[in-house]
Coordinates of C-alpha atoms in Angstrom, one line a residue:
E1 CA -22.1 -1.9 -103.7
A2 CA -23.3 -3.3 -107.0
N3 CA -25.5 -0.6 -108.4
K4 CA -26.3 1.1 -111.8
K5 CA -23.4 3.5 -111.4
L6 CA -21.0 0.6 -111.0
I7 CA -22.4 -1.1 -114.1
S8 CA -22.0 2.1 -116.1
D9 CA -18.4 2.4 -114.9
L10 CA -17.7 -1.3 -115.8
E11 CA -19.2 -0.8 -119.3
R12 CA -16.6 1.9 -119.9
L13 CA -13.9 -0.7 -119.4
E14 CA -15.3 -3.0 -122.1
P15 CA -14.7 -4.9 -124.3
F16 CA -13.6 -7.7 -122.0
G17 CA -11.7 -10.7 -123.3
C18 CA -8.3 -12.5 -122.9
A19 CA -6.3 -9.3 -122.7
N20 CA -8.9 -7.4 -120.6
E21 CA -10.6 -9.7 -118.2
S22 CA -13.8 -8.4 -116.5
P23 CA -13.2 -7.4 -112.9
K24 CA -13.9 -9.8 -110.0
F25 CA -15.3 -8.7 -106.7
I26 CA -15.3 -10.3 -103.2
V27 CA -18.4 -10.4 -101.1
E28 CA -17.4 -11.0 -97.5
D29 CA -19.3 -12.6 -94.6
A30 CA -22.4 -13.2 -96.6
T31 CA -25.5 -15.0 -95.4
L32 CA -28.4 -16.7 -97.3
V33 CA -31.6 -14.8 -97.4
K34 CA -33.5 -17.9 -98.4
P35 CA -32.4 -21.5 -99.3
P36 CA -30.4 -21.9 -102.5
A37 CA -32.1 -23.2 -105.6
I38 CA -30.7 -25.7 -108.1
L39 CA -31.7 -24.9 -111.7
K40 CA -31.7 -27.4 -114.5
E41 CA -29.7 -29.8 -112.2
R42 CA -26.5 -27.7 -112.7
H43 CA -26.8 -24.1 -111.9
T44 CA -27.1 -22.7 -108.3
R45 CA -29.1 -19.6 -107.6
L46 CA -28.7 -17.7 -104.3
T47 CA -30.0 -14.6 -102.7
V48 CA -27.4 -13.2 -100.3
F49 CA -27.2 -10.5 -97.7
S50 CA -23.9 -8.8 -97.0
Q51 CA -23.0 -5.3 -95.6
G52 CA -26.6 -4.2 -95.6
T53 CA -27.4 -5.2 -99.2
I54 CA -29.4 -8.1 -100.6
K55 CA -28.3 -9.4 -104.1
P56 CA -29.1 -12.3 -106.3
V57 CA -26.2 -14.5 -107.3
I58 CA -26.1 -17.2 -110.0
F59 CA -23.3 -19.9 -110.2
F60 CA -23.5 -21.4 -113.7
N61 CA -22.5 -25.1 -113.9
R62 CA -21.8 -25.3 -110.2
P63 CA -24.2 -27.7 -108.5
D64 CA -21.4 -28.3 -105.9
V65 CA -22.1 -24.8 -104.5
Y66 CA -25.7 -25.9 -103.8
K67 CA -24.4 -29.0 -102.0
A68 CA -21.7 -27.1 -100.0
L69 CA -24.2 -24.5 -98.7
H70 CA -26.7 -27.3 -97.6
K71 CA -23.9 -29.1 -95.9
A72 CA -22.7 -25.9 -94.1
Q73 CA -26.0 -25.4 -92.3
D74 CA -26.4 -21.6 -92.1
A75 CA -22.7 -20.8 -92.0
N76 CA -21.5 -17.4 -93.3
F77 CA -19.4 -17.4 -96.5
D78 CA -17.3 -15.3 -98.8
L79 CA -17.8 -15.4 -102.5
A80 CA -16.0 -14.2 -105.6
A81 CA -18.2 -12.8 -108.3
R82 CA -18.5 -10.6 -111.4
V83 CA -21.1 -7.9 -111.5
V84 CA -23.3 -8.0 -114.5
K85 CA -26.4 -6.3 -116.0
N86 CA -29.1 -9.0 -116.4
E87 CA -31.6 -8.2 -119.1
W88 CA -34.4 -10.8 -119.2
Q89 CA -37.9 -10.6 -120.5
G90 CA -37.8 -6.8 -120.9
S91 CA -36.5 -6.1 -117.3
V92 CA -33.0 -5.1 -116.3
S93 CA -31.4 -5.9 -113.0
I94 CA -28.0 -6.1 -111.4
E95 CA -26.8 -9.6 -110.7
L96 CA -23.7 -11.3 -109.3
R97 CA -22.2 -14.1 -111.4
G98 CA -20.6 -16.4 -108.9
I99 CA -17.1 -17.7 -109.5
D100 CA -16.2 -19.4 -106.2
L101 CA -17.3 -19.7 -102.6
R102 CA -15.6 -20.2 -99.3
I103 CA -17.5 -21.3 -96.2
R104 CA -16.4 -19.5 -93.1
D105 CA -15.7 -21.2 -89.8
N106 CA -18.3 -19.6 -87.5
K107 CA -17.1 -21.2 -84.3

């Protein structure tokens, strides 16, 4: 689960770079809580539900994710992401930075 303790543990592994890449996580069998949003015509924002948890996900420079999810029509999916602390306008939250997505065959 992506929480403050995980963020604290990840911060102990820093600094990240070429020789020490930040960890990637898999979110399996996720569903959309609400329709995806496209931001500035190139970023895709999702709110996903998986294993009892709802989390925001942002895919930077990935409008194809938005298109794929619309085409998939409510299919479940798996995604690869990095867990990051998002500090914006004085508030701190935990966010997933999407790397890739795979639509599941829900037949």
